[in-house]
Amino acid sequence: NAGVTQTPKFQVLKTGQSMTLQCAQDMNHEYMSWYRQDPGMGLRLIHYSVGAGITDQGEVPNGYNVSRSTTEDFPLRLLSAAPSQTSVYFCASSQTGDESRAFFGQGTRLTVV
Amino acid sequence: AQSVTQLGSHVSVSEGALVLLRCNYSSSVPPYLFWYVQYPNQGLQLLLKYTSAATLVKGINGFEAEFKKSETSFHLTKPSAHMSDAAEYFCAVSEGFQKLVFGTGTRLLVSP
């Protein structure tokens, strides 16, 4: 089925470990983004990309890296996980110029102990 | 800078009662406004959007919202709540280009 696919759905990390959250979309969307969702804080933008090879920082980029080597994929990397990064992460994509049609993945629940 | 304020982290209604979820926005330019719904363990789903056309916007599942510029509000309503409406609802604002700014969310509880 077409849409945004995030893997893994759940992950537990130890402090200091690294990992990559995967996000892939098969709708040929140019715009992709990563959000984190924390209780009482809604969703906050981490990084976004307006096309392959182009990324930019959102509201809360510290501790995260991204790259966009292809249109389909937009991985989010945690180089050295911290307990403050315990959160639910959502990837979204949309066609450039149509912000109302953002598609969200089902989320990755990350716990850092 | 744009922002969104959702009043009430939790709203409880009885089945069949009116649903009213409040959202106020701040934006320096005419905004685009959105309501999303999140069911447990799922991603966000767009309920409705305002993009400077009609001020009363109808969405899915019987929800609607009215854009009131004078009050900088975009409250979400539904005449009669259903048990299946229990979820978390997020208001969001955008000044154009997909950089959505979300409110903190309102959890709707529906009792029989």
PDB file of C-alpha atoms in Angstrom:
ATOM      1  CA  ASN A   1       0.000   0.000   0.000  1.00  0.00           C
ATOM      2  CA  ALA A   2       1.167   3.492  -0.808  1.00  0.00           C
ATOM      3  CA  GLY A   3       2.161   5.660   2.089  1.00  0.00           C
ATOM      4  CA  VAL A   4       4.878   6.438   4.579  1.00  0.00           C
ATOM      5  CA  THR A   5       6.626   3.493   6.193  1.00  0.00           C
ATOM      6  CA  GLN A   6       8.640   3.833   9.376  1.00  0.00           C
ATOM      7  CA  THR A   7      10.857   1.181  10.897  1.00  0.00           C
ATOM      8  CA  PRO A   8      11.257   0.024  13.561  1.00  0.00           C
ATOM      9  CA  LYS A   9       7.959   0.536  15.400  1.00  0.00           C
ATOM     10  CA  PHE A  10       9.599   0.129  18.803  1.00  0.00           C
ATOM     11  CA  GLN A  11      13.185   0.455  19.974  1.00  0.00           C
ATOM     12  CA  VAL A  12      15.010   0.496  23.282  1.00  0.00           C
ATOM     13  CA  LEU A  13      18.508   1.968  23.355  1.00  0.00           C
ATOM     14  CA  LYS A  14      21.121   2.406  26.021  1.00  0.00           C
ATOM     15  CA  THR A  15      22.509   5.864  26.622  1.00  0.00           C
ATOM     16  CA  GLY A  16      25.312   6.545  24.179  1.00  0.00           C
ATOM     17  CA  GLN A  17      24.236   4.032  21.573  1.00  0.00           C
ATOM     18  CA  SER A  18      23.573   5.094  18.018  1.00  0.00           C
ATOM     19  CA  MET A  19      20.807   4.094  15.690  1.00  0.00           C
ATOM     20  CA  THR A  20      18.940   5.122  12.582  1.00  0.00           C
ATOM     21  CA  LEU A  21      15.191   5.470  12.284  1.00  0.00           C
ATOM     22  CA  GLN A  22      14.108   4.631   8.777  1.00  0.00           C
ATOM     23  CA  CYS A  23      11.450   6.436   6.770  1.00  0.00           C
ATOM     24  CA  ALA A  24      10.409   5.610   3.236  1.00  0.00           C
ATOM     25  CA  GLN A  25       7.610   6.883   1.023  1.00  0.00           C
ATOM     26  CA  ASP A  26       6.490   5.627  -2.349  1.00  0.00           C
ATOM     27  CA  MET A  27       4.416   8.590  -3.468  1.00  0.00           C
ATOM     28  CA  ASN A  28       7.277  10.503  -5.104  1.00  0.00           C
ATOM     29  CA  HIS A  29       6.834  13.319  -2.603  1.00  0.00           C
ATOM     30  CA  GLU A  30       9.499  15.963  -2.574  1.00  0.00           C
ATOM     31  CA  TYR A  31       8.960  17.160   0.975  1.00  0.00           C
ATOM     32  CA  MET A  32       9.727  14.950   3.955  1.00  0.00           C
ATOM     33  CA  SER A  33      10.054  15.735   7.620  1.00  0.00           C
ATOM     34  CA  TRP A  34      10.656  14.260  11.046  1.00  0.00           C
ATOM     35  CA  TYR A  35       8.732  15.191  14.178  1.00  0.00           C
ATOM     36  CA  ARG A  36       8.977  14.084  17.759  1.00  0.00           C
ATOM     37  CA  GLN A  37       5.907  13.848  19.942  1.00  0.00           C
ATOM     38  CA  ASP A  38       6.154  14.293  23.686  1.00  0.00           C
ATOM     39  CA  PRO A  39       3.333  14.437  26.235  1.00  0.00           C
ATOM     40  CA  GLY A  40       1.952  17.941  26.621  1.00  0.00           C
ATOM     41  CA  MET A  41       4.155  19.315  23.865  1.00  0.00           C
ATOM     42  CA  GLY A  42       2.463  18.226  20.677  1.00  0.00           C
ATOM     43  CA  LEU A  43       4.638  17.508  17.669  1.00  0.00           C
ATOM     44  CA  ARG A  44       7.866  19.387  17.148  1.00  0.00           C
ATOM     45  CA  LEU A  45       9.760  19.535  13.894  1.00  0.00           C
ATOM     46  CA  ILE A  46      13.266  18.044  14.037  1.00  0.00           C
ATOM     47  CA  HIS A  47      14.521  18.200  10.450  1.00  0.00           C
ATOM     48  CA  TYR A  48      12.961  18.494   7.044  1.00  0.00           C
ATOM     49  CA  SER A  49      13.894  18.135   3.405  1.00  0.00           C
ATOM     50  CA  VAL A  50      12.434  19.809   0.331  1.00  0.00           C
ATOM     51  CA  GLY A  51      14.067  17.368  -2.061  1.00  0.00           C
ATOM     52  CA  ALA A  52      16.921  14.938  -2.598  1.00  0.00           C
ATOM     53  CA  GLY A  53      20.180  16.397  -1.418  1.00  0.00           C
ATOM     54  CA  ILE A  54      18.541  19.211   0.552  1.00  0.00           C
ATOM     55  CA  THR A  55      17.927  19.165   4.291  1.00  0.00           C
ATOM     56  CA  ASP A  56      17.333  21.812   6.907  1.00  0.00           C
ATOM     57  CA  GLN A  57      16.830  22.104  10.630  1.00  0.00           C
ATOM     58  CA  GLY A  58      13.507  22.394  12.341  1.00  0.00           C
ATOM     59  CA  GLU A  59      12.664  23.481  15.855  1.00  0.00           C
ATOM     60  CA  VAL A  60      14.577  20.791  17.798  1.00  0.00           C
ATOM     61  CA  PRO A  61      17.481  19.501  15.647  1.00  0.00           C
ATOM     62  CA  ASN A  62      20.145  18.978  18.325  1.00  0.00           C
ATOM     63  CA  GLY A  63      21.265  15.374  18.697  1.00  0.00           C
ATOM     64  CA  TYR A  64      19.870  14.316  15.322  1.00  0.00           C
ATOM     65  CA  ASN A  65      21.282  14.063  11.817  1.00  0.00           C
ATOM     66  CA  VAL A  66      19.484  13.484   8.553  1.00  0.00           C
ATOM     67  CA  SER A  67      20.349  12.919   4.932  1.00  0.00           C
ATOM     68  CA  ARG A  68      18.305  12.714   1.762  1.00  0.00           C
ATOM     69  CA  SER A  69      20.193  10.790  -0.883  1.00  0.00           C
ATOM     70  CA  THR A  70      17.025   9.651  -2.654  1.00  0.00           C
ATOM     71  CA  THR A  71      13.514  11.020  -2.997  1.00  0.00           C
ATOM     72  CA  GLU A  72      12.073   7.955  -1.261  1.00  0.00           C
ATOM     73  CA  ASP A  73      14.146   7.758   1.895  1.00  0.00           C
ATOM     74  CA  PHE A  74      14.760  10.145   4.768  1.00  0.00           C
ATOM     75  CA  PRO A  75      16.555   8.429   7.653  1.00  0.00           C
ATOM     76  CA  LEU A  76      16.970  10.043  11.054  1.00  0.00           C
ATOM     77  CA  ARG A  77      20.185   9.286  12.919  1.00  0.00           C
ATOM     78  CA  LEU A  78      20.857   9.464  16.625  1.00  0.00           C
ATOM     79  CA  LEU A  79      24.632   9.453  17.024  1.00  0.00           C
ATOM     80  CA  SER A  80      24.715   9.164  20.814  1.00  0.00           C
ATOM     81  CA  ALA A  81      21.326   8.527  22.330  1.00  0.00           C
ATOM     82  CA  ALA A  82      20.283  10.350  25.492  1.00  0.00           C
ATOM     83  CA  PRO A  83      17.304   9.747  27.800  1.00  0.00           C
ATOM     84  CA  SER A  84      15.915  13.126  26.674  1.00  0.00           C
ATOM     85  CA  GLN A  85      15.431  11.587  23.250  1.00  0.00           C
ATOM     86  CA  THR A  86      12.886   9.138  24.576  1.00  0.00           C
ATOM     87  CA  SER A  87       9.871  10.013  22.469  1.00  0.00           C
ATOM     88  CA  VAL A  88       7.597   8.940  19.652  1.00  0.00           C
ATOM     89  CA  TYR A  89       8.982   9.894  16.271  1.00  0.00           C
ATOM     90  CA  PHE A  90       6.859  10.559  13.219  1.00  0.00           C
ATOM     91  CA  CYS A  91       7.958  10.887   9.651  1.00  0.00           C
ATOM     92  CA  ALA A  92       5.765  12.781   7.183  1.00  0.00           C
ATOM     93  CA  SER A  93       5.801  13.496   3.477  1.00  0.00           C
ATOM     94  CA  SER A  94       3.890  15.719   1.111  1.00  0.00           C
ATOM     95  CA  GLN A  95       3.988  16.995  -2.401  1.00  0.00           C
ATOM     96  CA  THR A  96       5.723  20.332  -2.620  1.00  0.00           C
ATOM     97  CA  GLY A  97       3.212  23.153  -2.617  1.00  0.00           C
ATOM     98  CA  ASP A  98       0.440  21.089  -1.047  1.00  0.00           C
ATOM     99  CA  GLU A  99       1.048  21.274   2.648  1.00  0.00           C
ATOM    100  CA  SER A 100      -2.451  20.193   3.470  1.00  0.00           C
ATOM    101  CA  ARG A 101      -1.781  16.723   2.175  1.00  0.00           C
ATOM    102  CA  ALA A 102       0.958  15.589   4.519  1.00  0.00           C
ATOM    103  CA  PHE A 103       0.992  11.839   5.044  1.00  0.00           C
ATOM    104  CA  PHE A 104       2.277  10.588   8.373  1.00  0.00           C
ATOM    105  CA  GLY A 105       3.880   7.294   9.202  1.00  0.00           C
ATOM    106  CA  GLN A 106       2.660   5.239  12.135  1.00  0.00           C
ATOM    107  CA  GLY A 107       5.494   6.311  14.374  1.00  0.00           C
ATOM    108  CA  THR A 108       8.523   4.844  16.107  1.00  0.00           C
ATOM    109  CA  ARG A 109       8.415   4.623  19.881  1.00  0.00           C
ATOM    110  CA  LEU A 110      11.961   5.071  21.170  1.00  0.00           C
ATOM    111  CA  THR A 111      13.051   4.563  24.762  1.00  0.00           C
ATOM    112  CA  VAL A 112      16.555   5.484  25.854  1.00  0.00           C
ATOM    113  CA  VAL A 113      17.603   4.012  29.195  1.00  0.00           C
TER     114      VAL A 113
ATOM    115  CA  ALA B   1       6.531  33.476  14.551  1.00  0.00           C
ATOM    116  CA  GLN B   2       3.462  31.392  14.233  1.00  0.00           C
ATOM    117  CA  SER B   3       2.027  29.412  17.114  1.00  0.00           C
ATOM    118  CA  VAL B   4      -1.052  27.500  18.138  1.00  0.00           C
ATOM    119  CA  THR B   5      -2.725  27.266  21.519  1.00  0.00           C
ATOM    120  CA  GLN B   6      -5.144  24.484  22.318  1.00  0.00           C
ATOM    121  CA  LEU B   7      -7.168  25.128  25.433  1.00  0.00           C
ATOM    122  CA  GLY B   8      -7.683  22.035  27.546  1.00  0.00           C
ATOM    123  CA  SER B   9      -5.450  18.991  27.402  1.00  0.00           C
ATOM    124  CA  HIS B  10      -8.500  16.794  28.034  1.00  0.00           C
ATOM    125  CA  VAL B  11     -12.142  17.231  27.073  1.00  0.00           C
ATOM    126  CA  SER B  12     -14.816  14.817  28.258  1.00  0.00           C
ATOM    127  CA  VAL B  13     -18.247  14.529  26.668  1.00  0.00           C
ATOM    128  CA  SER B  14     -21.090  12.056  26.729  1.00  0.00           C
ATOM    129  CA  GLU B  15     -22.028  10.128  23.633  1.00  0.00           C
ATOM    130  CA  GLY B  16     -24.437  12.257  21.602  1.00  0.00           C
ATOM    131  CA  ALA B  17     -23.275  15.539  23.105  1.00  0.00           C
ATOM    132  CA  LEU B  18     -21.684  18.443  21.282  1.00  0.00           C
ATOM    133  CA  VAL B  19     -17.936  18.303  20.810  1.00  0.00           C
ATOM    134  CA  LEU B  20     -16.022  21.585  20.992  1.00  0.00           C
ATOM    135  CA  LEU B  21     -12.230  21.615  20.858  1.00  0.00           C
ATOM    136  CA  ARG B  22     -10.633  25.031  21.010  1.00  0.00           C
ATOM    137  CA  CYS B  23      -7.726  26.327  18.969  1.00  0.00           C
ATOM    138  CA  ASN B  24      -6.291  29.827  18.784  1.00  0.00           C
ATOM    139  CA  TYR B  25      -3.476  30.758  16.487  1.00  0.00           C
ATOM    140  CA  SER B  26      -0.906  33.453  16.072  1.00  0.00           C
ATOM    141  CA  SER B  27       0.450  34.269  12.646  1.00  0.00           C
ATOM    142  CA  SER B  28       1.875  37.350  10.993  1.00  0.00           C
ATOM    143  CA  VAL B  29       0.399  36.432   7.619  1.00  0.00           C
ATOM    144  CA  PRO B  30      -2.883  34.824   6.596  1.00  0.00           C
ATOM    145  CA  PRO B  31      -2.478  31.310   7.878  1.00  0.00           C
ATOM    146  CA  TYR B  32      -3.335  27.868   6.705  1.00  0.00           C
ATOM    147  CA  LEU B  33      -4.958  25.960   9.558  1.00  0.00           C
ATOM    148  CA  PHE B  34      -5.429  22.272  10.109  1.00  0.00           C
ATOM    149  CA  TRP B  35      -6.968  19.788  12.473  1.00  0.00           C
ATOM    150  CA  TYR B  36      -5.459  16.326  12.769  1.00  0.00           C
ATOM    151  CA  VAL B  37      -6.694  13.309  14.683  1.00  0.00           C
ATOM    152  CA  GLN B  38      -4.503  10.619  16.210  1.00  0.00           C
ATOM    153  CA  TYR B  39      -5.988   7.304  17.277  1.00  0.00           C
ATOM    154  CA  PRO B  40      -4.026   5.175  19.766  1.00  0.00           C
ATOM    155  CA  ASN B  41      -0.753   3.825  18.391  1.00  0.00           C
ATOM    156  CA  GLN B  42      -1.346   5.408  15.010  1.00  0.00           C
ATOM    157  CA  GLY B  43      -0.014   8.337  13.032  1.00  0.00           C
ATOM    158  CA  LEU B  44      -1.837  11.572  12.385  1.00  0.00           C
ATOM    159  CA  GLN B  45      -4.760  11.798  10.007  1.00  0.00           C
ATOM    160  CA  LEU B  46      -5.958  15.058   8.482  1.00  0.00           C
ATOM    161  CA  LEU B  47      -9.505  15.936   9.579  1.00  0.00           C
ATOM    162  CA  LEU B  48      -9.905  19.232   7.779  1.00  0.00           C
ATOM    163  CA  LYS B  49      -8.038  22.287   6.596  1.00  0.00           C
ATOM    164  CA  TYR B  50      -8.567  25.995   6.060  1.00  0.00           C
ATOM    165  CA  THR B  51      -6.669  27.575   3.172  1.00  0.00           C
ATOM    166  CA  SER B  52      -8.356  30.974   2.769  1.00  0.00           C
ATOM    167  CA  ALA B  53     -11.464  29.784   0.959  1.00  0.00           C
ATOM    168  CA  ALA B  54     -14.725  29.304   2.878  1.00  0.00           C
ATOM    169  CA  THR B  55     -14.438  30.170   6.564  1.00  0.00           C
ATOM    170  CA  LEU B  56     -16.595  27.208   7.600  1.00  0.00           C
ATOM    171  CA  VAL B  57     -14.730  24.061   6.750  1.00  0.00           C
ATOM    172  CA  LYS B  58     -16.255  20.614   6.783  1.00  0.00           C
ATOM    173  CA  GLY B  59     -14.086  17.597   7.341  1.00  0.00           C
ATOM    174  CA  ILE B  60     -14.338  13.881   7.701  1.00  0.00           C
ATOM    175  CA  ASN B  61     -16.379  12.021  10.313  1.00  0.00           C
ATOM    176  CA  GLY B  62     -18.857  14.876  10.730  1.00  0.00           C
ATOM    177  CA  PHE B  63     -16.367  17.385  12.097  1.00  0.00           C
ATOM    178  CA  GLU B  64     -16.243  21.001  11.054  1.00  0.00           C
ATOM    179  CA  ALA B  65     -14.316  24.109  12.030  1.00  0.00           C
ATOM    180  CA  GLU B  66     -14.860  27.815  11.565  1.00  0.00           C
ATOM    181  CA  PHE B  67     -12.073  30.266  10.868  1.00  0.00           C
ATOM    182  CA  LYS B  68     -12.657  33.525  12.760  1.00  0.00           C
ATOM    183  CA  LYS B  69     -10.015  36.061  11.939  1.00  0.00           C
ATOM    184  CA  SER B  70     -11.270  38.594  14.494  1.00  0.00           C
ATOM    185  CA  GLU B  71     -10.877  36.034  17.252  1.00  0.00           C
ATOM    186  CA  THR B  72      -7.809  34.292  15.740  1.00  0.00           C
ATOM    187  CA  SER B  73      -9.627  31.050  16.362  1.00  0.00           C
ATOM    188  CA  PHE B  74     -10.238  27.811  14.526  1.00  0.00           C
ATOM    189  CA  HIS B  75     -12.361  25.725  16.896  1.00  0.00           C
ATOM    190  CA  LEU B  76     -13.337  22.176  15.974  1.00  0.00           C
ATOM    191  CA  THR B  77     -16.925  21.039  16.490  1.00  0.00           C
ATOM    192  CA  LYS B  78     -19.135  18.029  15.978  1.00  0.00           C
ATOM    193  CA  PRO B  79     -22.858  18.122  16.804  1.00  0.00           C
ATOM    194  CA  SER B  80     -23.062  14.633  18.281  1.00  0.00           C
ATOM    195  CA  ALA B  81     -20.132  12.708  19.724  1.00  0.00           C
ATOM    196  CA  HIS B  82     -19.641   9.038  18.987  1.00  0.00           C
ATOM    197  CA  MET B  83     -17.583   6.591  20.997  1.00  0.00           C
ATOM    198  CA  SER B  84     -15.295   6.172  17.995  1.00  0.00           C
ATOM    199  CA  ASP B  85     -14.366   9.884  18.207  1.00  0.00           C
ATOM    200  CA  ALA B  86     -12.245   9.235  21.292  1.00  0.00           C
ATOM    201  CA  ALA B  87      -8.748  10.197  20.217  1.00  0.00           C
ATOM    202  CA  GLU B  88      -6.214  12.981  20.461  1.00  0.00           C
ATOM    203  CA  TYR B  89      -6.757  16.032  18.299  1.00  0.00           C
ATOM    204  CA  PHE B  90      -4.096  18.444  17.147  1.00  0.00           C
ATOM    205  CA  CYS B  91      -4.537  21.891  15.703  1.00  0.00           C
ATOM    206  CA  ALA B  92      -1.738  23.092  13.435  1.00  0.00           C
ATOM    207  CA  VAL B  93      -0.825  26.257  11.555  1.00  0.00           C
ATOM    208  CA  SER B  94       1.315  26.798   8.516  1.00  0.00           C
ATOM    209  CA  GLU B  95       2.397  30.002   6.816  1.00  0.00           C
ATOM    210  CA  GLY B  96       2.627  28.226   3.549  1.00  0.00           C
ATOM    211  CA  PHE B  97       5.170  25.624   2.971  1.00  0.00           C
ATOM    212  CA  GLN B  98       4.571  22.443   4.938  1.00  0.00           C
ATOM    213  CA  LYS B  99       6.323  23.628   8.063  1.00  0.00           C
ATOM    214  CA  LEU B 100       3.454  22.785  10.300  1.00  0.00           C
ATOM    215  CA  VAL B 101       3.469  24.121  13.837  1.00  0.00           C
ATOM    216  CA  PHE B 102       1.351  21.933  16.090  1.00  0.00           C
ATOM    217  CA  GLY B 103      -0.538  22.661  19.255  1.00  0.00           C
ATOM    218  CA  THR B 104      -0.025  20.514  22.320  1.00  0.00           C
ATOM    219  CA  GLY B 105      -3.081  18.398  21.594  1.00  0.00           C
ATOM    220  CA  THR B 106      -6.448  17.749  23.227  1.00  0.00           C
ATOM    221  CA  ARG B 107      -7.499  14.277  24.249  1.00  0.00           C
ATOM    222  CA  LEU B 108     -11.207  13.727  23.684  1.00  0.00           C
ATOM    223  CA  LEU B 109     -12.866  11.264  26.024  1.00  0.00           C
ATOM    224  CA  VAL B 110     -16.355  10.020  25.160  1.00  0.00           C
ATOM    225  CA  SER B 111     -18.444   8.275  27.793  1.00  0.00           C
ATOM    226  CA  PRO B 112     -21.535   6.150  27.152  1.00  0.00           C
TER     227      PRO B 112
END
